[in-house]
XYZ file of C-alpha atoms in Angstrom:
591
model
C -12.040 -12.112 5.247
C -9.815 -14.886 3.985
C -6.772 -16.646 5.404
C -3.553 -16.792 3.467
C -2.487 -20.375 3.175
C 0.470 -22.064 1.459
C -0.516 -25.376 -0.078
C 1.549 -28.073 -1.755
C -0.095 -29.715 -4.771
C 3.019 -31.810 -5.384
C 4.901 -30.151 -8.233
C 4.509 -26.533 -7.165
C 3.794 -24.613 -3.967
C 1.340 -21.715 -4.164
C 0.166 -19.186 -1.605
C -3.580 -18.828 -1.903
C -6.580 -17.197 -0.280
C -8.590 -19.894 1.427
C -12.200 -19.609 2.451
C -12.897 -21.567 5.657
C -16.127 -22.725 7.229
C -14.699 -22.457 10.754
C -12.035 -20.241 12.353
C -9.494 -23.035 12.509
C -6.216 -23.303 10.596
C -4.573 -26.587 9.454
C -2.483 -26.609 12.675
C -5.578 -26.243 14.842
C -4.698 -22.733 15.959
C -7.192 -19.892 15.920
C -6.812 -17.830 12.754
C -7.541 -14.117 13.251
C -9.800 -12.534 10.667
C -11.425 -15.762 9.461
C -15.122 -16.096 10.167
C -17.513 -18.957 9.580
C -19.926 -18.218 6.773
C -17.707 -15.843 4.835
C -18.943 -15.317 1.248
C -17.906 -17.734 -1.456
C -14.922 -16.690 -3.518
C -13.780 -17.692 -6.975
C -10.403 -19.080 -7.980
C -7.891 -20.825 -10.230
C -7.195 -24.438 -9.278
C -4.702 -27.247 -9.809
C -6.027 -30.758 -9.120
C -5.041 -32.597 -5.981
C -4.830 -29.816 -3.387
C -6.580 -30.285 -0.057
C -7.967 -27.294 1.809
C -8.220 -27.624 5.575
C -11.443 -26.270 7.002
C -13.648 -27.229 4.042
C -14.222 -30.890 4.842
C -17.666 -30.233 6.308
C -18.945 -29.572 2.799
C -18.128 -33.117 1.681
C -19.357 -36.594 2.681
C -17.587 -38.082 5.684
C -15.545 -40.377 3.435
C -14.201 -37.508 1.341
C -12.229 -34.272 1.686
C -12.351 -30.970 -0.160
C -9.868 -30.163 -2.906
C -9.113 -26.944 -4.721
C -7.715 -23.487 -4.076
C -8.481 -19.847 -4.676
C -6.729 -17.066 -6.576
C -6.912 -14.676 -9.521
C -6.014 -14.873 -13.195
C -5.498 -11.762 -15.303
C -7.625 -9.749 -12.899
C -10.520 -12.219 -13.115
C -11.362 -14.314 -10.054
C -12.054 -18.046 -10.350
C -12.999 -20.922 -8.102
C -12.355 -24.641 -8.236
C -13.555 -27.086 -5.617
C -14.515 -30.730 -5.464
C -14.848 -33.582 -2.996
C -12.211 -36.276 -3.354
C -11.511 -39.643 -1.671
C -9.825 -39.668 1.723
C -6.949 -42.193 1.286
C -4.345 -39.476 0.586
C -5.641 -36.632 2.806
C -2.751 -34.262 2.162
C -2.123 -35.374 -1.423
C 1.635 -35.506 -0.962
C 1.793 -37.599 -4.138
C -0.666 -35.501 -6.095
C 0.432 -35.285 -9.709
C -2.804 -34.427 -11.531
C -1.435 -31.319 -13.130
C -4.240 -30.164 -15.390
C -5.347 -26.585 -14.859
C -9.058 -25.991 -14.348
C -10.964 -22.722 -14.149
C -14.635 -22.680 -13.135
C -17.073 -19.863 -12.642
C -19.182 -20.857 -9.629
C -22.204 -19.516 -7.800
C -23.756 -20.683 -4.509
C -26.757 -22.941 -5.106
C -29.796 -22.620 -2.845
C -31.783 -25.558 -1.632
C -35.464 -25.105 -2.635
C -37.516 -23.696 0.211
C -34.535 -22.577 2.236
C -32.866 -19.224 2.600
C -29.342 -18.678 1.390
C -28.137 -18.649 4.989
C -29.578 -22.135 5.599
C -28.705 -23.673 2.254
C -26.080 -26.380 2.044
C -22.877 -24.825 0.705
C -23.004 -26.384 -2.750
C -22.219 -24.666 -6.008
C -23.315 -24.643 -9.608
C -20.277 -24.166 -11.868
C -19.592 -23.267 -15.465
C -16.397 -24.972 -16.560
C -14.140 -22.488 -18.331
C -11.137 -24.690 -18.843
C -9.925 -28.128 -17.918
C -6.863 -28.923 -19.947
C -3.872 -31.193 -19.900
C -0.403 -29.721 -19.834
C 0.029 -30.232 -23.580
C -3.026 -28.053 -24.316
C -2.334 -25.517 -21.605
C -1.716 -22.293 -23.495
C -4.235 -22.488 -26.332
C -7.272 -23.842 -24.496
C -6.759 -22.221 -21.136
C -5.880 -18.721 -22.293
C -8.446 -18.712 -25.091
C -11.255 -19.633 -22.712
C -10.096 -17.073 -20.160
C -10.144 -14.469 -22.906
C -13.683 -15.507 -23.849
C -14.784 -15.322 -20.230
C -13.362 -11.827 -19.706
C -15.102 -10.533 -22.811
C -18.501 -12.054 -22.140
C -18.633 -12.457 -18.366
C -19.496 -16.142 -18.671
C -18.220 -19.326 -20.219
C -19.085 -19.637 -23.906
C -20.456 -23.182 -23.692
C -20.636 -24.774 -20.252
C -20.100 -28.468 -20.724
C -18.655 -31.491 -18.939
C -15.033 -32.213 -19.678
C -13.799 -35.754 -20.339
C -11.517 -37.150 -17.653
C -8.659 -37.637 -20.083
C -8.609 -33.876 -20.620
C -8.449 -33.064 -16.939
C -5.714 -35.371 -15.745
C -1.999 -34.776 -16.109
C 0.768 -37.357 -16.317
C 0.947 -39.066 -12.861
C 4.676 -39.553 -13.309
C 5.376 -35.948 -14.211
C 8.076 -34.594 -11.885
C 8.354 -31.056 -10.542
C 11.080 -30.325 -13.051
C 8.944 -31.745 -15.845
C 6.010 -29.612 -14.779
C 8.104 -26.446 -14.799
C 9.599 -27.264 -18.144
C 6.194 -28.165 -19.576
C 4.688 -24.948 -18.234
C 7.479 -22.912 -19.747
C 7.218 -24.745 -23.051
C 3.470 -24.273 -23.129
C 3.955 -20.550 -22.747
C 1.689 -19.837 -19.780
C 2.999 -16.290 -19.383
C 2.298 -13.690 -16.769
C -0.735 -12.404 -18.609
C -2.366 -15.330 -16.849
C -0.792 -14.993 -13.403
C 0.335 -11.445 -12.672
C 1.739 -8.291 -14.170
C 5.302 -9.626 -14.047
C 7.188 -9.594 -17.287
C 5.345 -6.661 -18.771
C 8.448 -4.452 -18.661
C 9.641 -3.210 -22.020
C 12.911 -5.121 -22.235
C 13.388 -4.286 -25.884
C 13.185 -0.572 -25.237
C 10.503 2.021 -25.843
C 10.189 4.288 -28.853
C 12.544 6.796 -27.222
C 15.158 4.126 -26.539
C 14.400 3.725 -22.822
C 14.667 0.223 -21.342
C 12.497 -0.641 -18.330
C 13.667 -3.468 -16.094
C 11.665 -4.995 -13.265
C 13.471 -5.557 -9.948
C 11.887 -7.785 -7.299
C 13.329 -7.664 -3.774
C 12.326 -8.305 -0.155
C 13.566 -5.058 1.411
C 10.239 -4.018 2.928
C 11.508 -2.589 6.237
C 13.486 0.534 7.027
C 16.145 1.677 6.547
C 16.795 -0.790 3.720
C 13.561 0.025 1.874
C 14.460 3.713 1.486
C 18.157 3.069 0.881
C 17.420 0.642 -1.937
C 14.934 3.039 -3.521
C 17.580 5.773 -3.422
C 20.125 3.459 -5.027
C 17.650 2.746 -7.830
C 17.307 6.486 -8.457
C 21.087 6.837 -8.431
C 21.442 4.078 -11.026
C 18.780 5.700 -13.203
C 20.624 9.021 -12.986
C 23.805 7.326 -14.170
C 21.888 5.472 -16.889
C 19.252 7.896 -18.257
C 17.994 5.391 -20.826
C 17.100 2.839 -18.108
C 14.093 2.813 -15.784
C 13.780 0.512 -12.773
C 10.351 -0.816 -11.790
C 10.662 -1.926 -8.152
C 8.454 -4.665 -6.662
C 8.986 -5.207 -2.923
C 7.389 -8.158 -1.117
C 7.642 -9.561 2.400
C 9.665 -12.782 2.721
C 6.888 -15.404 2.650
C 4.802 -13.523 0.105
C 7.847 -13.238 -2.140
C 8.650 -16.953 -1.958
C 5.084 -17.930 -2.777
C 4.730 -15.423 -5.595
C 8.012 -16.573 -7.118
C 6.867 -20.188 -7.003
C 3.808 -19.244 -9.027
C 5.992 -17.329 -11.473
C 8.257 -20.348 -11.929
C 5.220 -22.377 -12.947
C 4.323 -19.655 -15.429
C 7.707 -19.932 -17.122
C 8.680 -16.277 -16.794
C 10.564 -14.535 -13.997
C 11.237 -10.839 -13.319
C 14.274 -9.271 -15.001
C 16.102 -9.021 -11.656
C 14.989 -10.996 -8.619
C 16.126 -11.773 -5.095
C 17.678 -15.184 -4.519
C 19.242 -17.062 -1.625
C 20.853 -19.543 -4.005
C 20.902 -23.252 -3.216
C 18.228 -25.752 -4.204
C 15.573 -23.189 -5.086
C 17.896 -21.425 -7.523
C 18.921 -24.798 -8.939
C 15.303 -25.657 -9.673
C 14.853 -22.357 -11.487
C 18.053 -22.994 -13.442
C 17.010 -26.560 -14.313
C 13.733 -25.189 -15.667
C 15.733 -22.991 -18.034
C 14.499 -19.746 -16.483
C 17.714 -18.157 -15.163
C 20.530 -16.409 -17.004
C 24.054 -17.854 -16.842
C 26.095 -14.895 -15.596
C 29.526 -16.526 -15.758
C 30.823 -14.637 -18.793
C 28.640 -11.540 -18.446
C 29.961 -10.721 -14.946
C 33.456 -12.222 -14.963
C 35.421 -8.970 -15.309
C 34.164 -7.690 -11.931
C 32.452 -10.523 -10.013
C 35.729 -12.385 -9.419
C 36.752 -9.770 -6.854
C 33.799 -10.444 -4.515
C 34.390 -12.406 -1.303
C 34.539 -16.104 -2.140
C 32.275 -17.280 0.700
C 29.559 -14.861 -0.415
C 29.407 -16.370 -3.923
C 29.260 -20.077 -3.139
C 25.458 -20.371 -2.837
C 25.044 -19.075 -6.407
C 27.540 -21.403 -8.103
C 25.988 -24.397 -9.845
C 28.208 -26.736 -11.859
C 30.926 -24.073 -11.677
C 28.671 -21.538 -13.373
C 27.538 -18.233 -11.861
C 23.772 -17.744 -11.580
C 23.604 -15.022 -8.935
C 25.552 -12.057 -7.578
C 25.597 -11.557 -3.788
C 25.000 -8.285 -1.991
C 25.062 -9.671 1.559
C 26.417 -12.562 3.600
C 25.667 -13.451 7.179
C 24.670 -15.991 9.779
C 21.919 -16.799 12.226
C 22.570 -16.289 15.916
C 20.933 -15.117 19.130
C 20.225 -11.415 19.557
C 19.648 -10.679 23.233
C 18.678 -7.910 25.641
C 21.639 -7.312 27.967
C 19.496 -5.506 30.524
C 17.016 -8.386 30.797
C 19.852 -10.910 31.061
C 21.335 -8.865 33.912
C 17.937 -8.644 35.605
C 17.730 -12.445 35.521
C 21.250 -12.845 36.916
C 22.768 -14.126 33.667
C 26.300 -12.734 33.565
C 27.527 -14.262 30.305
C 25.780 -15.514 27.155
C 25.479 -19.332 27.239
C 27.905 -21.386 25.179
C 26.313 -24.816 25.714
C 22.755 -26.055 25.219
C 22.457 -26.972 28.883
C 23.499 -23.460 29.913
C 21.043 -22.020 27.403
C 18.138 -23.969 28.898
C 19.250 -22.827 32.346
C 19.227 -19.209 31.122
C 15.663 -19.699 29.842
C 14.603 -20.961 33.253
C 16.253 -18.001 35.009
C 14.460 -15.544 32.757
C 11.113 -17.221 33.376
C 11.699 -17.142 37.129
C 11.859 -13.341 36.863
C 8.653 -13.222 34.781
C 10.664 -12.293 31.679
C 9.639 -13.869 28.366
C 12.839 -15.647 27.273
C 12.326 -15.895 23.501
C 10.219 -14.233 20.810
C 9.149 -16.453 17.911
C 7.179 -15.814 14.718
C 5.370 -19.152 14.796
C 2.959 -18.191 12.039
C 5.749 -17.803 9.475
C 7.439 -21.156 10.268
C 10.897 -20.341 8.876
C 12.096 -18.696 12.142
C 11.293 -21.912 14.020
C 13.196 -23.949 11.444
C 16.404 -22.231 12.568
C 16.277 -24.015 15.935
C 15.957 -27.514 14.506
C 18.585 -26.826 11.832
C 21.134 -25.551 14.324
C 20.433 -28.391 16.759
C 20.882 -30.885 13.914
C 24.209 -29.233 13.058
C 25.327 -29.336 16.682
C 24.353 -32.989 17.209
C 25.316 -34.444 13.806
C 27.842 -31.933 12.444
C 27.402 -29.355 9.681
C 28.125 -31.762 6.831
C 25.423 -34.194 8.011
C 22.565 -31.999 6.804
C 23.713 -32.087 3.190
C 24.536 -35.802 3.442
C 21.059 -36.555 4.784
C 19.516 -34.685 1.873
C 21.727 -36.482 -0.658
C 20.928 -39.845 0.958
C 17.246 -38.920 1.342
C 17.338 -40.060 4.964
C 16.843 -37.798 7.993
C 15.942 -40.633 10.388
C 19.416 -41.008 11.914
C 19.649 -40.797 15.730
C 21.265 -37.347 15.675
C 18.280 -35.863 13.836
C 15.883 -37.451 16.327
C 18.023 -35.969 19.106
C 17.830 -32.543 17.471
C 14.047 -32.718 17.594
C 14.140 -33.968 21.176
C 16.350 -31.045 22.221
C 13.919 -28.630 20.577
C 10.979 -30.305 22.310
C 12.773 -29.869 25.644
C 12.994 -26.153 24.941
C 9.335 -25.943 23.854
C 8.250 -27.770 27.018
C 9.768 -24.928 29.057
C 7.192 -22.595 27.412
C 9.815 -19.984 26.537
C 7.930 -18.055 23.827
C 5.705 -15.000 24.039
C 1.941 -15.302 24.400
C 0.269 -15.982 21.064
C 3.527 -16.899 19.325
C 1.867 -19.480 17.055
C -0.029 -16.659 15.350
C 2.822 -14.134 15.459
C 4.476 -12.805 12.310
C 8.091 -11.675 12.121
C 8.247 -8.004 11.162
C 4.790 -6.683 12.089
C 4.288 -4.197 14.961
C 3.271 -7.085 17.234
C 5.605 -9.696 15.752
C 8.818 -11.391 16.788
C 11.211 -8.533 15.996
C 9.034 -5.893 17.678
C 8.631 -8.058 20.782
C 12.404 -8.075 21.230
C 12.859 -4.488 20.041
C 10.307 -3.254 22.598
C 11.959 -5.138 25.455
C 9.097 -7.648 25.815
C 11.296 -10.727 25.267
C 14.926 -11.372 26.080
C 16.137 -12.846 22.792
C 15.426 -14.075 19.294
C 17.266 -16.427 16.932
C 17.694 -14.401 13.746
C 20.090 -13.151 11.088
C 22.306 -10.093 10.879
C 19.363 -7.973 9.744
C 17.691 -8.326 13.169
C 18.804 -4.987 14.730
C 17.316 -2.959 11.889
C 14.023 -4.863 11.852
C 13.748 -4.600 15.638
C 14.155 -0.830 15.366
C 11.767 -0.535 12.405
C 8.923 -2.637 13.788
C 9.597 -1.723 17.435
C 11.706 0.758 19.377
C 15.060 -1.020 19.113
C 17.392 -1.786 22.019
C 20.385 0.390 21.208
C 23.331 -0.382 23.488
C 21.336 -3.040 25.340
C 21.439 -5.300 22.265
C 24.003 -8.096 22.157
C 24.814 -11.108 19.979
C 26.039 -14.649 20.659
C 26.381 -17.755 18.460
C 24.100 -20.756 18.796
C 25.417 -22.838 21.716
C 27.185 -26.172 21.348
C 25.283 -29.337 22.293
C 27.036 -31.432 24.883
C 28.256 -34.688 23.337
C 27.366 -33.580 19.802
C 29.554 -33.957 16.735
C 29.201 -30.303 15.730
C 31.048 -27.289 17.097
C 30.086 -23.740 18.004
C 32.227 -22.495 15.096
C 29.973 -24.141 12.501
C 27.475 -21.552 11.311
C 24.052 -21.625 9.740
C 22.915 -18.802 7.519
C 23.303 -17.377 4.071
C 23.156 -14.133 2.248
C 21.118 -12.254 -0.251
C 21.805 -12.081 -3.943
C 20.286 -11.152 -7.272
C 19.689 -13.374 -10.283
C 18.409 -12.512 -13.759
C 15.779 -14.142 -15.873
C 17.047 -15.880 -18.971
C 17.916 -13.454 -21.793
C 17.628 -10.437 -19.494
C 18.731 -7.179 -21.138
C 22.237 -5.785 -20.687
C 20.797 -3.029 -18.486
C 19.978 -5.691 -15.861
C 23.603 -6.887 -15.881
C 24.751 -3.284 -15.552
C 22.559 -2.906 -12.479
C 24.102 -5.995 -10.877
C 27.538 -4.490 -11.426
C 26.383 -1.205 -9.909
C 24.885 -2.973 -6.885
C 28.040 -5.036 -6.320
C 30.401 -2.049 -6.561
C 32.486 -0.912 -3.607
C 30.632 2.423 -3.501
C 27.240 0.706 -3.216
C 28.520 -1.869 -0.724
C 29.934 0.880 1.492
C 26.545 2.583 1.488
C 24.728 -0.652 2.332
C 27.148 -1.421 5.183
C 26.962 2.072 6.664
C 23.213 2.644 6.317
C 21.609 -0.804 6.592
C 24.050 -2.930 8.591
C 24.649 -5.271 5.684
C 27.745 -7.442 5.943
C 30.060 -6.616 3.028
C 30.734 -8.788 0.002
C 33.358 -6.412 -1.404
C 36.668 -6.656 0.518
C 37.201 -2.887 0.488
C 33.908 -2.275 2.313
C 34.811 -4.211 5.491
C 36.349 -1.085 7.037
C 32.889 0.531 7.111
C 31.596 -1.827 9.832
C 31.269 0.193 13.048
C 28.434 -1.537 14.939
C 29.976 -3.873 17.562
C 27.268 -6.508 17.057
C 27.737 -6.590 13.297
C 31.476 -6.839 13.930
C 30.761 -9.821 16.192
C 28.819 -11.506 13.397
C 31.632 -10.766 10.940
C 34.223 -12.180 13.345
C 32.195 -15.346 13.835
C 31.819 -15.754 10.072
C 35.524 -15.243 9.445
C 36.342 -17.923 12.029
C 33.732 -20.402 10.771
C 34.886 -24.000 10.361
C 31.695 -25.039 8.551
C 28.751 -23.379 6.839
C 25.207 -24.538 6.078
C 22.790 -22.556 3.894
C 19.207 -22.065 5.108
C 17.500 -25.435 4.696
C 14.436 -24.015 2.931
C 16.826 -22.662 0.301
C 19.545 -25.330 0.298
C 17.033 -28.094 -0.399
C 14.514 -28.421 -3.209
C 11.428 -26.297 -2.428
C 9.136 -29.172 -1.448
C 11.709 -30.590 0.965
C 12.551 -27.188 2.417
C 8.861 -26.494 2.941
C 8.434 -29.855 4.655
C 11.263 -28.965 7.058
C 9.503 -25.707 7.901
C 6.084 -27.347 8.238
C 7.245 -30.309 10.309
C 9.336 -28.228 12.688
C 6.388 -25.844 13.108
C 4.211 -28.858 13.938
C 6.749 -30.039 16.523
C 6.761 -26.596 18.141
C 2.934 -26.561 18.098
C 2.890 -30.003 19.735
C 1.298 -31.942 16.882
C 4.402 -33.900 15.772
C 7.050 -35.844 17.647
C 10.799 -35.638 16.888
C 10.520 -39.014 15.156
C 7.600 -37.871 13.020
C 9.518 -34.759 11.972
C 12.432 -36.880 10.759
C 10.089 -39.304 8.981
C 8.141 -36.540 7.232
C 11.279 -34.821 5.937
C 12.673 -38.158 4.771
C 9.421 -38.962 2.973
C 9.454 -35.607 1.190
C 13.112 -36.046 0.176
C 12.391 -39.477 -1.289
C 9.420 -38.156 -3.250
C 11.504 -35.365 -4.763
C 12.245 -36.231 -8.392
């Protein structure tokens, strides 16, 4: 058993399998499925990553560094004890890649169970970024063919340390230039873009539609496109939200992205563009993309160039159970923060769980802090704070304080810190099964509630995030975003043709009718029949300000810090001031 963990080595975030020596996660919460004494695993490592839970294997003055994963189907491990002064290695910039083959080492006279957990390792590769492709891939190839390193030997320090000043952008560009392709990280990029011997082109399409009905609808649309284009085959890869983000981060570092991939736009897309990995679609889509709704396209415009095509647009708001509100004596959805807190108290007084939250996934909790920051400081303040690299203003502290007030009321379901979003026991199912009165989520919420739970039917309602008394923001300023598709650089024409197909009025009508998607094609708006989706559309049309999801609007490291710090506030391990300071620190470190 291993716990999935997202770690931040500085220039790139990776989701990894982490072996722990105790059933405790970095936040101090119990982690299901992790047992002390689990077998050693092997992994690929980038220097400067700290793994919580492994410190007991190092001297008291040091912490454990490393992470686990797989390369080309071969498992590797890297681990070492490092000095304590920078326990979370926020400034880690030692970017050499190291691959070791390790085995547990027994202490003479002791059984394996009683041996100290030390390892003997054969170094396969320890290379600087300039030697990345030749040395690293050659030694991996040797290892796969022989089952062991050709010549285990110590590696000089100058060959294992990267440039301390190398920025995230520099790392991505260096990785791409070095040619560390997906033969070393995954199967991505193996599609036959140039066409097979019979003239068929296979394109790989990565998306996050893992729940019904969207999963089946999208698969059917792929078949429809293939029927219209018999010389094109679509290879679909569907991943859950967090898994997708982490996998894509690893792919960015590899220098090669899927032919077609999901994007929310914003800072993450900009980083991919700056690394030279994304196709400029301005000229290739101009004949038909101009007709899409303007607000739906804004997140994908960078320097007046088009890098993504939207298929959805929406906003975050509260989805609530009308029957539970009535049971608690709440006659109208709250429009102010004070009234919202009062509604929470009324629900609790009737032994009704007020709010469901997927605390384990962090991004749902981020919505609360982001909206409260918008309501206290105004929608434009979030972008200004990022540009100024300063989130320590009084309004941002107030946003955290307002969230802490809510948390102190204990409004969430039991076990929320370990709850996922779309699992049968997660946030959406808790609301969909009538076990909690509301959730703060996007326009996709009704479908996920019905897929992971029973769904509420006519008992489901929607209201916008309340205004904060005395704040600079208004209830008409919305937080959200949409979904879109981008293409890897030099993607084949068949990928562009698919984007056109997916953005057509016929496809949009089908998405609106069958999945509850908000339309991006003006002619598809008439297909909206669900009153709640209409309410979302009305709120969007009347919006006086719009803020993209912070973990997409900002550079990845900053967006992740927002998610992590807000999650820590909700868990009780950070104060509102510490949240603001941590986000500011991450913004200043961003190159």
